[in-house]
Coordinates of C-alpha atoms in Angstrom, one line a residue:
M1 CA -0.1 0.1 0.1
T2 CA 1.4 3.2 -1.1
N3 CA 0.6 6.5 0.6
I4 CA -0.4 8.9 -1.9
A5 CA -1.0 12.6 -1.7
V6 CA -2.6 14.7 -4.5
L7 CA -1.9 18.1 -4.5
G8 CA -4.9 20.4 -5.8
G9 CA -8.7 19.3 -5.7
G10 CA -9.5 20.3 -8.9
K11 CA -11.4 18.2 -11.6
M12 CA -8.3 16.0 -12.4
G13 CA -7.1 15.6 -8.6
E14 CA -10.7 14.5 -7.7
A15 CA -11.1 12.3 -10.9
L16 CA -7.8 10.6 -9.7
L17 CA -8.8 10.2 -6.2
S18 CA -12.0 8.7 -7.2
G19 CA -10.5 6.4 -9.3
L20 CA -8.2 5.2 -7.0
L21 CA -10.8 4.5 -4.2
K22 CA -12.8 2.5 -6.7
A23 CA -10.1 0.6 -7.7
G24 CA -9.7 -0.6 -4.0
Q25 CA -7.0 2.1 -2.5
P26 CA -7.9 2.6 1.0
A27 CA -9.0 6.0 1.8
E28 CA -6.4 6.0 4.9
A29 CA -3.7 5.8 2.3
L30 CA -5.1 8.9 0.4
C31 CA -4.7 12.5 1.2
F32 CA -5.0 15.7 -0.7
T33 CA -4.3 19.5 -0.5
E34 CA -6.7 22.3 -1.7
R35 CA -6.7 26.0 -0.8
Y36 CA -10.2 26.7 -1.2
P37 CA -11.9 25.4 1.9
R38 CA -15.4 25.0 0.6
R39 CA -13.9 22.8 -2.2
A40 CA -11.8 20.8 0.4
S41 CA -15.0 20.2 2.5
E42 CA -16.8 18.9 -0.8
I43 CA -14.0 16.3 -1.4
T44 CA -13.6 15.2 2.1
D45 CA -17.2 15.0 2.6
R46 CA -17.8 12.9 -0.8
F47 CA -14.9 10.5 -0.4
G48 CA -13.8 10.4 2.9
I49 CA -10.2 11.3 2.4
R50 CA -7.9 13.5 4.5
H51 CA -7.5 17.1 3.7
L52 CA -4.0 18.2 4.7
E53 CA -1.6 21.3 4.5
L54 CA 1.1 21.0 2.2
A55 CA 3.7 20.2 5.0
G56 CA 1.3 17.6 6.4
A57 CA 0.9 16.0 2.8
T58 CA 4.8 16.0 2.3
S59 CA 5.4 14.3 5.3
V60 CA 3.2 11.2 4.8
A61 CA 3.5 11.1 1.0
E62 CA 5.6 8.1 -0.7
L63 CA 4.1 9.3 -4.0
L64 CA 3.0 13.1 -4.5
V65 CA 0.9 13.9 -7.4
I66 CA 0.7 17.5 -8.4
A67 CA -2.5 18.4 -10.1
V68 CA -2.7 22.2 -10.0
K69 CA -3.0 24.6 -13.1
P70 CA 0.6 25.4 -14.6
Q71 CA 0.3 29.0 -13.5
D72 CA 0.2 27.7 -10.1
V73 CA 3.1 25.5 -10.2
E74 CA 5.9 28.1 -9.5
P75 CA 4.8 29.2 -6.1
L76 CA 4.0 25.6 -5.2
L77 CA 7.4 24.3 -6.1
G78 CA 8.8 27.2 -3.8
E79 CA 7.2 25.7 -1.1
L80 CA 7.8 22.2 -1.8
A81 CA 11.4 22.8 -2.2
G82 CA 11.9 23.3 1.5
S83 CA 9.7 20.3 2.7
L84 CA 10.1 17.4 0.3
R85 CA 11.7 14.3 1.4
P86 CA 14.5 13.1 -0.8
E87 CA 12.9 9.7 -1.3
T88 CA 9.4 11.1 -2.5
L89 CA 8.6 10.2 -6.0
V90 CA 6.9 13.0 -7.9
V91 CA 4.4 12.9 -10.4
S92 CA 3.3 15.8 -12.5
M93 CA 0.0 16.2 -14.2
C94 CA 0.4 19.8 -15.2
A95 CA -0.1 20.1 -18.9
G96 CA 2.8 21.3 -20.9
L97 CA 5.3 21.5 -18.0
P98 CA 8.2 19.6 -18.5
T99 CA 9.8 17.2 -16.0
A100 CA 13.2 19.7 -16.3
L101 CA 11.2 22.3 -14.5
F102 CA 10.6 20.2 -11.6
E103 CA 14.1 18.8 -11.5
R104 CA 15.3 22.2 -11.5
R105 CA 13.3 23.6 -8.8
L106 CA 13.0 20.7 -6.3
P107 CA 16.0 19.2 -4.4
V108 CA 18.7 17.6 -6.5
G109 CA 18.0 14.1 -7.6
T110 CA 14.4 14.1 -7.0
S111 CA 12.5 11.6 -9.3
V112 CA 9.8 13.2 -11.4
V113 CA 7.5 11.6 -14.0
R114 CA 5.3 13.5 -16.2
A115 CA 1.9 12.0 -16.6
M116 CA -1.1 13.3 -18.9
P117 CA -4.2 11.3 -18.3
N118 CA -7.6 12.5 -18.9
T119 CA -11.0 12.9 -16.9
S120 CA -12.3 9.3 -17.9
M121 CA -10.3 8.3 -14.8
L122 CA -13.9 9.0 -13.0
V123 CA -15.1 5.7 -14.7
G124 CA -12.0 3.8 -14.6
E125 CA -11.3 4.3 -18.3
A126 CA -8.5 7.0 -18.4
M127 CA -6.1 7.0 -21.1
T128 CA -2.8 8.1 -19.6
A129 CA 0.9 8.8 -21.0
L130 CA 3.9 8.5 -18.7
S131 CA 7.3 10.1 -19.5
P132 CA 10.1 9.5 -16.7
G133 CA 12.7 12.4 -15.7
Q134 CA 16.4 12.0 -15.6
H135 CA 16.4 10.5 -12.1
V136 CA 13.4 7.9 -12.4
T137 CA 14.2 4.1 -11.8
D138 CA 12.3 1.4 -13.7
A139 CA 10.9 0.4 -10.5
Q140 CA 9.5 4.0 -9.8
L141 CA 8.1 4.0 -13.2
D142 CA 6.5 0.7 -12.8
Q143 CA 5.0 2.1 -9.5
V144 CA 3.4 5.2 -11.5
D145 CA 2.3 2.6 -14.0
R146 CA 0.4 0.7 -11.5
V147 CA -1.1 3.8 -9.9
F148 CA -2.7 4.9 -13.3
G149 CA -3.5 1.5 -14.2
T150 CA -5.9 1.5 -11.5
V151 CA -7.8 3.9 -13.3
G152 CA -7.5 3.0 -16.9
R153 CA -4.7 2.1 -19.6
V154 CA -1.2 3.5 -19.6
V155 CA 1.4 3.9 -22.1
R156 CA 5.1 5.3 -22.0
V157 CA 6.2 7.7 -24.3
P158 CA 9.1 9.7 -24.9
E159 CA 8.9 13.5 -23.3
A160 CA 9.1 15.2 -26.6
Q161 CA 5.7 13.3 -27.5
Q162 CA 3.8 14.5 -24.3
D163 CA 2.1 18.0 -26.0
A164 CA 0.7 15.6 -28.8
V165 CA -0.5 13.5 -26.4
T166 CA -2.1 16.3 -24.4
A167 CA -3.8 17.3 -27.5
L168 CA -5.0 13.9 -28.5
S169 CA -5.7 12.1 -25.4
G170 CA -5.5 14.6 -22.7
S171 CA -8.2 17.1 -24.3
G172 CA -9.9 14.2 -26.3
P173 CA -12.9 13.5 -24.2
A174 CA -13.9 16.8 -24.8
Y175 CA -13.9 16.4 -28.5
F176 CA -16.1 13.3 -28.1
F177 CA -18.6 15.1 -25.7
Y178 CA -18.8 18.1 -28.1
L179 CA -19.6 15.6 -31.1
V180 CA -22.1 13.8 -29.1
E181 CA -23.7 17.1 -27.9
A182 CA -24.0 18.3 -31.5
M183 CA -25.7 15.0 -32.7
I184 CA -28.3 15.1 -29.8
E185 CA -29.2 19.0 -30.9
A186 CA -29.5 17.6 -34.4
G187 CA -31.6 15.0 -33.4
V188 CA -33.9 17.5 -31.6
A189 CA -33.8 19.8 -34.4
L190 CA -35.3 16.8 -36.2
G191 CA -38.3 16.7 -33.9
M192 CA -36.9 13.8 -31.5
P193 CA -37.2 14.1 -27.8
R194 CA -34.0 15.1 -26.1
A195 CA -33.9 12.0 -23.6
L196 CA -34.4 9.7 -26.6
A197 CA -31.9 11.5 -28.8
S198 CA -29.4 11.1 -26.1
E199 CA -30.0 7.4 -25.2
L200 CA -29.6 6.7 -29.3
I201 CA -26.2 8.6 -29.4
V202 CA -24.7 7.6 -26.3
Q203 CA -25.1 3.8 -26.7
S204 CA -24.1 4.4 -30.4
A205 CA -20.9 6.0 -29.2
L206 CA -20.4 3.4 -26.7
G207 CA -21.0 0.8 -29.3
A208 CA -18.8 2.1 -31.6
A209 CA -15.7 2.4 -29.2
R210 CA -16.2 -1.3 -28.3
M211 CA -16.1 -2.3 -32.0
L212 CA -12.9 -0.4 -32.4
R213 CA -11.1 -1.7 -29.1
E214 CA -12.6 -5.4 -29.6
T215 CA -12.2 -6.0 -33.3
G216 CA -8.9 -4.4 -33.8
E217 CA -10.0 -3.1 -37.2
H218 CA -8.8 0.1 -38.8
P219 CA -11.6 2.9 -38.5
V220 CA -11.8 3.0 -42.1
V221 CA -12.7 -0.6 -42.4
L222 CA -15.4 -0.1 -40.0
R223 CA -16.8 2.9 -41.4
E224 CA -16.8 1.4 -45.1
A225 CA -19.0 -1.7 -43.5
V226 CA -21.7 0.6 -42.5
T227 CA -21.5 2.9 -45.6
S228 CA -23.8 1.5 -48.4
P229 CA -23.2 3.2 -51.9
G230 CA -25.6 6.0 -52.3
G231 CA -27.3 5.3 -48.7
T232 CA -28.0 7.5 -46.0
T233 CA -24.5 7.0 -44.2
A234 CA -22.8 7.9 -47.5
M235 CA -24.8 11.1 -48.0
A236 CA -23.8 12.2 -44.4
L237 CA -20.2 11.4 -44.8
R238 CA -20.1 13.3 -48.2
E239 CA -21.6 16.3 -46.3
L240 CA -19.1 16.2 -43.4
E241 CA -16.2 16.0 -46.0
R242 CA -18.0 19.0 -47.7
L243 CA -17.7 21.3 -44.5
G244 CA -14.1 20.2 -43.9
T245 CA -14.9 18.4 -40.7
R246 CA -11.8 16.4 -40.8
A247 CA -9.7 19.5 -41.5
A248 CA -11.2 21.3 -38.6
L249 CA -10.5 18.4 -36.1
A250 CA -6.8 18.3 -37.4
S251 CA -6.7 22.3 -36.8
A252 CA -8.3 21.9 -33.5
I253 CA -5.7 19.1 -32.4
E254 CA -3.0 21.2 -33.7
A255 CA -4.1 24.2 -31.7
A256 CA -4.0 22.3 -28.5
R257 CA -0.7 20.9 -29.1
D258 CA 0.4 24.5 -29.6
R259 CA -1.3 25.7 -26.5
S260 CA 0.6 22.9 -24.6
L261 CA 4.0 24.0 -25.8
D262 CA 3.1 27.5 -25.1
L263 CA 2.5 26.5 -21.4
G264 CA 5.7 24.7 -21.4
T265 CA 7.5 28.0 -22.6
S266 CA 5.6 30.3 -20.3
Y267 CA 6.0 28.4 -16.9
A268 CA 9.2 26.5 -17.5
R269 CA 11.9 29.2 -17.7

């Protein structure tokens, strides 16, 4: 049993805590920090997890997860530098920020892993990419792999790919939610009750995802299997191509990647 402290009680911090509890991690082995008392009380009441001040969290944590906004990292690292134990493994979930920033600001030799999960941790279906810093051992990386493996799937990538990962899977759930929202609204515009449109689309999305995962087929193969020449699906796909949907999606993901790069540049000096 590893004592884990999550610094930051925002959506991602809460998602990880919730996912770890659902995976069987005892509440007494978890704690978190949060600067807003009302938010701290919400999490404590909901999950039964201890809320501690930073010094208390660093004193008990074997694995310390930083889950704050990038703009809040610099002052946090200033506080951590004087209280972090040398053996503590640090995991950053901060979009765009490289391990070098944490290694530079924390005690010499601190082991830092960069992790980019997504909010599907809440249902145990996260996609997390890990990149080790220069002081991380194989055993430590395995440990972080196991922690995030309790809330979904894990891959290991070179840190140079983390900005693209952030754009693809870190932000990825939002793209699917956006698409589902648009499809539900389209159903309503066609005269369908909203609840029925929602049920149809959500189940279709779930089924499509399972087909991709379980068949192992390329998306093109699966798409062509339901696209009859001159049929309804063919007409819909032609309209999507005419409107430049594919190009718009590629541009959106590139914009997310660029923003991740900007964050690294802005806060990693």
